[in-house]
Amino acid sequence: MELRVLRYFLAVCQEKNITKAAESLHIAQPSLSKQMKDLENELGVTLFVRGHRQISLTEEGYFLRDRAQEMIDMEQQTAQALTNSKLITGTLNIGTGQSFKIRSITKIIDQIIQTTPKVHFNFYDGDADDIEAGINDGSLDFGIIMGDRPLDAFESLILPERNQFFAIFNKNLALAKKNKITPEDIIDYPIISSGQSLVNDKFRNWWGNLYDKVNNVANSNLAYTASLLASEGHSVQITYNNLYDKNLERLTARPLSPKITDPNIVIWKKNRRFSNLGNLFLEKLRNSLNDF
């Protein structure tokens, strides 16, 4: 059964007259009569008792009328929901580096979860190189990367919060007496830094003439793991603040001086066609940036 024919059938039920129904539908009466007869033949039942001036429904006709109205109503509701983008379901895959300065993102996701029950989010930890690769191959819908990188290949939005670099070390070191950490303060310590070359390049100017003397003993893309090494009391970790395990009572943190910060940037593939969920996330993200 076609929905079009069911609409014709409902018009006949309402008018109780083929001619009047044809006029309301703006089609020829013989054509409507034939389609109703074809519908009866298709179903193998008699739908109408045809009188001289008026037709009435058989038991089968009443049954089909109720079911047809339900089907038409469902079709209209589904079309309206799709048109108005009210149907928001599915999964969003987001790759992100480690940072406490992405609360604007988690706030948006929490709002979506609270108002849209049939959604799911997958988070994938990774450095910027991993995230960019995931965006390019389609395994990630959005990525949140940290640092200054060439982004011409992506669409992007810069978040208002920035990440500040700190020195993380055992509180028993003499460094704990300082409010800020300069290159001269830690040049004699083994250094643990990021595994990303672009991040390390940022520190060439910070170290200045001391750069060639830096004893870089370890690189890590997982700040938490590296903080365990720093807690042993010999090395100094350079990373974003708040990424170390504060349950490790031996650790403390001090900001670097001169101050160094990184941006948080949301990226996605150019010309990517998102689901309704993806569009909702992007809309809320853009609106949140307008509030700053």
mmCIF file of C-alpha atoms in Angstrom:
data_model
loop_
_atom_site.group_PDB
_atom_site.id
_atom_site.type_symbol
_atom_site.label_atom_id
_atom_site.label_comp_id
_atom_site.label_asym_id
_atom_site.label_seq_id
_atom_site.Cartn_x
_atom_site.Cartn_y
_atom_site.Cartn_z
ATOM 1 C CA MET A 1 0.000 0.000 0.000
ATOM 2 C CA GLU A 2 1.256 3.445 -0.882
ATOM 3 C CA LEU A 3 0.794 6.293 1.579
ATOM 4 C CA ARG A 4 -0.654 8.343 -1.275
ATOM 5 C CA VAL A 5 -3.426 5.787 -1.808
ATOM 6 C CA LEU A 6 -4.102 5.642 1.922
ATOM 7 C CA ARG A 7 -4.566 9.415 1.933
ATOM 8 C CA TYR A 8 -7.089 9.031 -0.900
ATOM 9 C CA PHE A 9 -8.856 6.315 1.074
ATOM 10 C CA LEU A 10 -9.090 8.551 4.168
ATOM 11 C CA ALA A 11 -10.542 11.353 2.054
ATOM 12 C CA VAL A 12 -13.280 8.998 0.821
ATOM 13 C CA CYS A 13 -13.957 7.952 4.415
ATOM 14 C CA GLN A 14 -14.342 11.577 5.442
ATOM 15 C CA GLU A 15 -16.536 12.691 2.523
ATOM 16 C CA LYS A 16 -18.506 9.412 2.263
ATOM 17 C CA ASN A 17 -18.765 10.191 -1.430
ATOM 18 C CA ILE A 18 -16.305 9.436 -4.238
ATOM 19 C CA THR A 19 -17.159 12.565 -6.215
ATOM 20 C CA LYS A 20 -16.741 14.939 -3.259
ATOM 21 C CA ALA A 21 -13.519 13.187 -2.220
ATOM 22 C CA ALA A 22 -12.149 13.543 -5.756
ATOM 23 C CA GLU A 23 -12.948 17.251 -5.706
ATOM 24 C CA SER A 24 -11.180 17.761 -2.360
ATOM 25 C CA LEU A 25 -8.137 15.888 -3.671
ATOM 26 C CA HIS A 26 -8.197 17.720 -7.022
ATOM 27 C CA ILE A 27 -8.155 14.512 -9.025
ATOM 28 C CA ALA A 28 -10.625 13.011 -11.508
ATOM 29 C CA GLN A 29 -13.496 10.968 -10.054
ATOM 30 C CA PRO A 30 -12.957 7.938 -12.342
ATOM 31 C CA SER A 31 -9.289 7.833 -11.330
ATOM 32 C CA LEU A 32 -10.175 7.866 -7.620
ATOM 33 C CA SER A 33 -12.820 5.167 -8.091
ATOM 34 C CA LYS A 34 -10.311 2.940 -9.882
ATOM 35 C CA GLN A 35 -7.654 3.414 -7.183
ATOM 36 C CA MET A 36 -10.128 2.491 -4.444
ATOM 37 C CA LYS A 37 -11.120 -0.623 -6.379
ATOM 38 C CA ASP A 38 -7.457 -1.504 -6.909
ATOM 39 C CA LEU A 39 -6.881 -1.087 -3.156
ATOM 40 C CA GLU A 40 -9.682 -3.538 -2.389
ATOM 41 C CA ASN A 41 -8.259 -6.017 -4.900
ATOM 42 C CA GLU A 42 -4.777 -5.644 -3.426
ATOM 43 C CA LEU A 43 -6.038 -6.362 0.092
ATOM 44 C CA GLY A 44 -8.556 -8.975 -0.977
ATOM 45 C CA VAL A 45 -11.402 -7.387 1.027
ATOM 46 C CA THR A 46 -14.388 -5.125 0.469
ATOM 47 C CA LEU A 47 -13.856 -1.731 2.067
ATOM 48 C CA PHE A 48 -17.023 0.083 1.021
ATOM 49 C CA VAL A 49 -20.753 -0.505 0.794
ATOM 50 C CA ARG A 50 -21.617 1.653 -2.191
ATOM 51 C CA GLY A 51 -25.023 3.374 -2.065
ATOM 52 C CA HIS A 52 -26.727 5.665 -4.580
ATOM 53 C CA ARG A 53 -25.544 8.931 -3.036
ATOM 54 C CA GLN A 54 -23.354 7.856 -0.158
ATOM 55 C CA ILE A 55 -20.945 5.080 0.676
ATOM 56 C CA SER A 56 -20.324 3.494 4.054
ATOM 57 C CA LEU A 57 -17.496 1.422 5.431
ATOM 58 C CA THR A 58 -17.456 -2.295 6.024
ATOM 59 C CA GLU A 59 -15.847 -3.728 9.166
ATOM 60 C CA GLU A 60 -12.652 -4.153 7.155
ATOM 61 C CA GLY A 61 -12.979 -0.542 5.994
ATOM 62 C CA TYR A 62 -13.221 0.747 9.565
ATOM 63 C CA PHE A 63 -10.162 -1.292 10.534
ATOM 64 C CA LEU A 64 -8.112 0.070 7.626
ATOM 65 C CA ARG A 65 -9.281 3.628 8.346
ATOM 66 C CA ASP A 66 -7.856 3.504 11.868
ATOM 67 C CA ARG A 67 -4.594 1.882 10.778
ATOM 68 C CA ALA A 68 -4.216 4.237 7.812
ATOM 69 C CA GLN A 69 -4.633 7.284 10.025
ATOM 70 C CA GLU A 70 -1.952 5.970 12.373
ATOM 71 C CA MET A 71 0.419 5.399 9.456
ATOM 72 C CA ILE A 72 -0.172 8.875 8.023
ATOM 73 C CA ASP A 73 0.289 10.483 11.439
ATOM 74 C CA MET A 74 3.541 8.588 11.980
ATOM 75 C CA GLU A 75 4.828 9.582 8.539
ATOM 76 C CA GLN A 76 4.060 13.238 9.226
ATOM 77 C CA GLN A 77 5.676 13.158 12.673
ATOM 78 C CA THR A 78 8.790 11.466 11.311
ATOM 79 C CA ALA A 79 9.119 13.942 8.447
ATOM 80 C CA GLN A 80 8.637 16.880 10.800
ATOM 81 C CA ALA A 81 11.214 15.564 13.256
ATOM 82 C CA LEU A 82 13.765 15.104 10.487
ATOM 83 C CA THR A 83 13.013 18.483 8.968
ATOM 84 C CA ASN A 84 13.308 20.265 12.281
ATOM 85 C CA SER A 85 16.438 18.285 13.258
ATOM 86 C CA LYS A 86 14.683 17.053 16.385
ATOM 87 C CA LEU A 87 15.847 13.481 15.900
ATOM 88 C CA ILE A 88 19.180 13.470 17.703
ATOM 89 C CA THR A 89 20.674 10.052 18.332
ATOM 90 C CA GLY A 90 23.912 8.199 17.806
ATOM 91 C CA THR A 91 27.527 8.443 18.868
ATOM 92 C CA LEU A 92 30.119 11.204 18.690
ATOM 93 C CA ASN A 93 33.806 10.260 18.714
ATOM 94 C CA ILE A 94 36.092 12.904 20.183
ATOM 95 C CA GLY A 95 39.861 12.707 20.427
ATOM 96 C CA THR A 96 41.543 14.893 23.003
ATOM 97 C CA GLY A 97 44.860 15.619 24.607
ATOM 98 C CA GLN A 98 45.172 15.815 28.367
ATOM 99 C CA SER A 99 44.185 19.162 29.843
ATOM 100 C CA PHE A 100 42.084 20.546 32.674
ATOM 101 C CA LYS A 101 41.340 23.600 30.537
ATOM 102 C CA ILE A 102 38.649 22.041 28.365
ATOM 103 C CA ARG A 103 35.770 22.428 30.804
ATOM 104 C CA SER A 104 33.792 24.369 28.194
ATOM 105 C CA ILE A 105 33.713 21.160 26.127
ATOM 106 C CA THR A 106 32.687 18.876 28.975
ATOM 107 C CA LYS A 107 30.011 21.378 29.999
ATOM 108 C CA ILE A 108 28.501 21.276 26.506
ATOM 109 C CA ILE A 109 28.554 17.480 26.446
ATOM 110 C CA ASP A 110 26.889 17.335 29.852
ATOM 111 C CA GLN A 111 24.117 19.654 28.616
ATOM 112 C CA ILE A 112 23.505 17.427 25.590
ATOM 113 C CA ILE A 113 23.416 14.269 27.716
ATOM 114 C CA GLN A 114 20.903 15.828 30.114
ATOM 115 C CA THR A 115 18.506 16.985 27.382
ATOM 116 C CA THR A 116 19.003 14.299 24.730
ATOM 117 C CA PRO A 117 18.785 10.771 26.157
ATOM 118 C CA LYS A 118 19.646 8.646 23.106
ATOM 119 C CA VAL A 119 23.216 9.812 22.576
ATOM 120 C CA HIS A 120 26.648 8.433 23.388
ATOM 121 C CA PHE A 121 30.145 9.922 23.468
ATOM 122 C CA ASN A 122 33.447 8.118 22.983
ATOM 123 C CA PHE A 123 36.617 9.862 24.195
ATOM 124 C CA TYR A 124 40.030 8.885 22.877
ATOM 125 C CA ASP A 125 43.243 10.134 24.492
ATOM 126 C CA GLY A 126 46.084 10.988 22.170
ATOM 127 C CA ASP A 127 48.609 13.595 21.157
ATOM 128 C CA ALA A 128 47.964 16.078 18.366
ATOM 129 C CA ASP A 129 49.482 13.843 15.688
ATOM 130 C CA ASP A 130 47.206 10.940 16.626
ATOM 131 C CA ILE A 131 44.152 13.170 16.742
ATOM 132 C CA GLU A 132 44.815 14.776 13.369
ATOM 133 C CA ALA A 133 45.241 11.306 11.850
ATOM 134 C CA GLY A 134 41.897 10.221 13.348
ATOM 135 C CA ILE A 135 40.148 13.285 11.926
ATOM 136 C CA ASN A 136 41.606 12.632 8.489
ATOM 137 C CA ASP A 137 40.647 8.946 8.356
ATOM 138 C CA GLY A 138 37.151 9.596 9.729
ATOM 139 C CA SER A 139 37.493 7.591 12.939
ATOM 140 C CA LEU A 140 37.122 10.823 14.956
ATOM 141 C CA ASP A 141 34.374 13.399 14.492
ATOM 142 C CA PHE A 142 36.117 16.119 16.481
ATOM 143 C CA GLY A 143 39.543 16.561 17.997
ATOM 144 C CA ILE A 144 40.817 18.791 20.784
ATOM 145 C CA ILE A 145 44.484 19.549 20.343
ATOM 146 C CA MET A 146 46.842 21.696 22.368
ATOM 147 C CA GLY A 147 49.577 23.928 21.079
ATOM 148 C CA ASP A 148 50.358 26.081 18.064
ATOM 149 C CA ARG A 149 50.170 23.924 14.945
ATOM 150 C CA PRO A 150 49.472 24.496 11.237
ATOM 151 C CA LEU A 151 45.736 23.869 10.829
ATOM 152 C CA ASP A 152 45.037 24.835 7.223
ATOM 153 C CA ALA A 153 43.868 21.284 6.500
ATOM 154 C CA PHE A 154 41.073 21.482 9.116
ATOM 155 C CA GLU A 155 38.166 23.561 10.288
ATOM 156 C CA SER A 156 38.928 24.836 13.769
ATOM 157 C CA LEU A 157 37.746 26.869 16.760
ATOM 158 C CA ILE A 158 40.050 28.169 19.476
ATOM 159 C CA LEU A 159 38.739 27.744 23.017
ATOM 160 C CA PRO A 160 39.056 30.664 25.447
ATOM 161 C CA GLU A 161 40.975 28.726 28.102
ATOM 162 C CA ARG A 162 44.739 28.315 27.709
ATOM 163 C CA ASN A 163 47.042 25.738 29.255
ATOM 164 C CA GLN A 164 49.891 27.035 31.411
ATOM 165 C CA PHE A 165 53.120 25.078 31.723
ATOM 166 C CA PHE A 166 54.353 24.206 35.215
ATOM 167 C CA ALA A 167 57.366 22.430 36.651
ATOM 168 C CA ILE A 168 56.328 19.303 38.554
ATOM 169 C CA PHE A 169 58.786 17.853 41.069
ATOM 170 C CA ASN A 170 59.261 16.240 44.453
ATOM 171 C CA LYS A 171 58.473 18.750 47.212
ATOM 172 C CA ASN A 172 61.651 17.781 49.052
ATOM 173 C CA LEU A 173 63.757 19.457 46.370
ATOM 174 C CA ALA A 174 65.119 22.930 47.051
ATOM 175 C CA LEU A 175 62.973 24.137 44.148
ATOM 176 C CA ALA A 176 59.931 23.941 46.426
ATOM 177 C CA LYS A 177 61.101 27.140 48.141
ATOM 178 C CA LYS A 178 60.601 29.114 44.922
ATOM 179 C CA ASN A 179 57.334 30.683 43.777
ATOM 180 C CA LYS A 180 58.288 30.455 40.090
ATOM 181 C CA ILE A 181 60.732 28.335 38.154
ATOM 182 C CA THR A 182 63.219 29.865 35.712
ATOM 183 C CA PRO A 183 65.501 28.012 33.261
ATOM 184 C CA GLU A 184 68.470 28.673 35.556
ATOM 185 C CA ASP A 185 66.632 27.011 38.455
ATOM 186 C CA ILE A 186 66.319 23.617 36.757
ATOM 187 C CA ILE A 187 69.160 23.449 34.250
ATOM 188 C CA ASP A 188 71.055 21.027 36.484
ATOM 189 C CA TYR A 189 68.102 18.666 36.900
ATOM 190 C CA PRO A 190 67.104 15.803 34.570
ATOM 191 C CA ILE A 191 64.104 17.026 32.568
ATOM 192 C CA ILE A 192 60.955 15.105 31.579
ATOM 193 C CA SER A 193 59.084 16.767 28.728
ATOM 194 C CA SER A 194 56.380 16.136 26.148
ATOM 195 C CA GLY A 195 56.864 13.598 23.400
ATOM 196 C CA GLN A 196 55.679 16.062 20.761
ATOM 197 C CA SER A 197 58.464 17.826 18.889
ATOM 198 C CA LEU A 198 56.381 20.955 18.288
ATOM 199 C CA VAL A 199 55.866 21.338 22.036
ATOM 200 C CA ASN A 200 59.560 20.957 22.708
ATOM 201 C CA ASP A 201 60.393 23.495 20.003
ATOM 202 C CA LYS A 202 58.335 26.030 21.959
ATOM 203 C CA PHE A 203 60.875 25.788 24.773
ATOM 204 C CA ARG A 204 63.939 26.676 22.716
ATOM 205 C CA ASN A 205 63.336 30.365 23.350
ATOM 206 C CA TRP A 206 62.412 29.751 26.991
ATOM 207 C CA TRP A 207 65.687 27.967 27.699
ATOM 208 C CA GLY A 208 67.607 30.564 25.706
ATOM 209 C CA ASN A 209 71.374 30.068 25.806
ATOM 210 C CA LEU A 210 70.918 27.125 28.162
ATOM 211 C CA TYR A 211 69.071 24.970 25.625
ATOM 212 C CA ASP A 212 72.129 22.923 24.601
ATOM 213 C CA LYS A 213 72.787 22.086 28.250
ATOM 214 C CA VAL A 214 69.344 20.628 28.954
ATOM 215 C CA ASN A 215 69.499 17.015 30.141
ATOM 216 C CA ASN A 216 66.253 15.612 28.676
ATOM 217 C CA VAL A 217 66.032 12.152 30.200
ATOM 218 C CA ALA A 218 62.468 11.215 29.208
ATOM 219 C CA ASN A 219 59.619 12.148 26.901
ATOM 220 C CA SER A 220 56.003 11.217 27.532
ATOM 221 C CA ASN A 221 52.613 11.840 25.955
ATOM 222 C CA LEU A 222 50.924 10.781 29.207
ATOM 223 C CA ALA A 223 51.620 13.396 31.845
ATOM 224 C CA TYR A 224 50.293 11.232 34.684
ATOM 225 C CA THR A 225 52.770 8.421 34.007
ATOM 226 C CA ALA A 226 55.665 10.861 33.796
ATOM 227 C CA SER A 227 54.648 12.446 37.111
ATOM 228 C CA LEU A 228 55.311 9.105 38.814
ATOM 229 C CA LEU A 229 58.927 9.375 37.675
ATOM 230 C CA ALA A 230 59.150 12.974 38.870
ATOM 231 C CA SER A 231 57.847 11.918 42.290
ATOM 232 C CA GLU A 232 60.970 9.813 42.831
ATOM 233 C CA GLY A 233 62.792 13.037 43.661
ATOM 234 C CA HIS A 234 65.463 13.431 40.993
ATOM 235 C CA SER A 235 63.789 14.708 37.810
ATOM 236 C CA VAL A 236 61.655 17.735 36.955
ATOM 237 C CA GLN A 237 58.643 17.292 34.716
ATOM 238 C CA ILE A 238 57.482 20.152 32.481
ATOM 239 C CA THR A 239 53.805 19.869 31.596
ATOM 240 C CA TYR A 240 50.433 21.554 31.989
ATOM 241 C CA ASN A 241 49.321 22.254 35.518
ATOM 242 C CA ASN A 242 46.944 19.853 37.327
ATOM 243 C CA LEU A 243 47.871 16.806 35.237
ATOM 244 C CA TYR A 244 49.891 15.137 37.962
ATOM 245 C CA ASP A 245 48.410 12.847 40.588
ATOM 246 C CA LYS A 246 47.780 15.059 43.613
ATOM 247 C CA ASN A 247 47.359 11.942 45.726
ATOM 248 C CA LEU A 248 51.117 11.613 45.426
ATOM 249 C CA GLU A 249 51.930 13.768 48.447
ATOM 250 C CA ARG A 250 55.568 13.986 47.415
ATOM 251 C CA LEU A 251 54.757 16.121 44.348
ATOM 252 C CA THR A 252 54.314 19.862 44.057
ATOM 253 C CA ALA A 253 54.079 22.303 41.133
ATOM 254 C CA ARG A 254 55.336 25.773 40.298
ATOM 255 C CA PRO A 255 54.634 27.951 37.236
ATOM 256 C CA LEU A 256 57.408 28.579 34.757
ATOM 257 C CA SER A 257 58.864 32.050 34.396
ATOM 258 C CA PRO A 258 58.705 33.555 31.832
ATOM 259 C CA LYS A 259 55.146 32.233 31.539
ATOM 260 C CA ILE A 260 54.414 29.771 28.715
ATOM 261 C CA THR A 261 50.917 28.818 27.574
ATOM 262 C CA ASP A 262 49.264 26.727 24.874
ATOM 263 C CA PRO A 263 45.854 27.154 23.223
ATOM 264 C CA ASN A 264 43.155 24.486 23.161
ATOM 265 C CA ILE A 265 41.772 24.076 19.647
ATOM 266 C CA VAL A 266 38.784 22.040 18.433
ATOM 267 C CA ILE A 267 39.326 20.697 14.926
ATOM 268 C CA TRP A 268 37.229 18.754 12.427
ATOM 269 C CA LYS A 269 37.548 17.712 8.818
ATOM 270 C CA LYS A 270 36.733 20.255 6.140
ATOM 271 C CA ASN A 271 33.417 19.665 4.347
ATOM 272 C CA ARG A 272 32.519 16.992 6.913
ATOM 273 C CA ARG A 273 28.796 16.248 6.915
ATOM 274 C CA PHE A 274 27.813 15.715 10.534
ATOM 275 C CA SER A 275 24.895 13.881 12.082
ATOM 276 C CA ASN A 276 22.280 15.896 13.955
ATOM 277 C CA LEU A 277 24.249 15.141 17.120
ATOM 278 C CA GLY A 278 27.450 16.500 15.589
ATOM 279 C CA ASN A 279 25.668 19.628 14.384
ATOM 280 C CA LEU A 280 24.162 20.159 17.837
ATOM 281 C CA PHE A 281 27.570 19.850 19.490
ATOM 282 C CA LEU A 282 29.093 22.323 17.027
ATOM 283 C CA GLU A 283 26.207 24.761 17.436
ATOM 284 C CA LYS A 284 26.506 24.737 21.225
ATOM 285 C CA LEU A 285 30.278 25.108 20.971
ATOM 286 C CA ARG A 286 30.004 28.187 18.768
ATOM 287 C CA ASN A 287 27.329 29.695 21.014
ATOM 288 C CA SER A 288 29.526 29.157 24.084
ATOM 289 C CA LEU A 289 32.388 31.041 22.451
ATOM 290 C CA ASN A 290 30.096 33.993 21.792
ATOM 291 C CA ASP A 291 29.549 34.302 25.553
ATOM 292 C CA PHE A 292 33.202 35.184 26.159
#
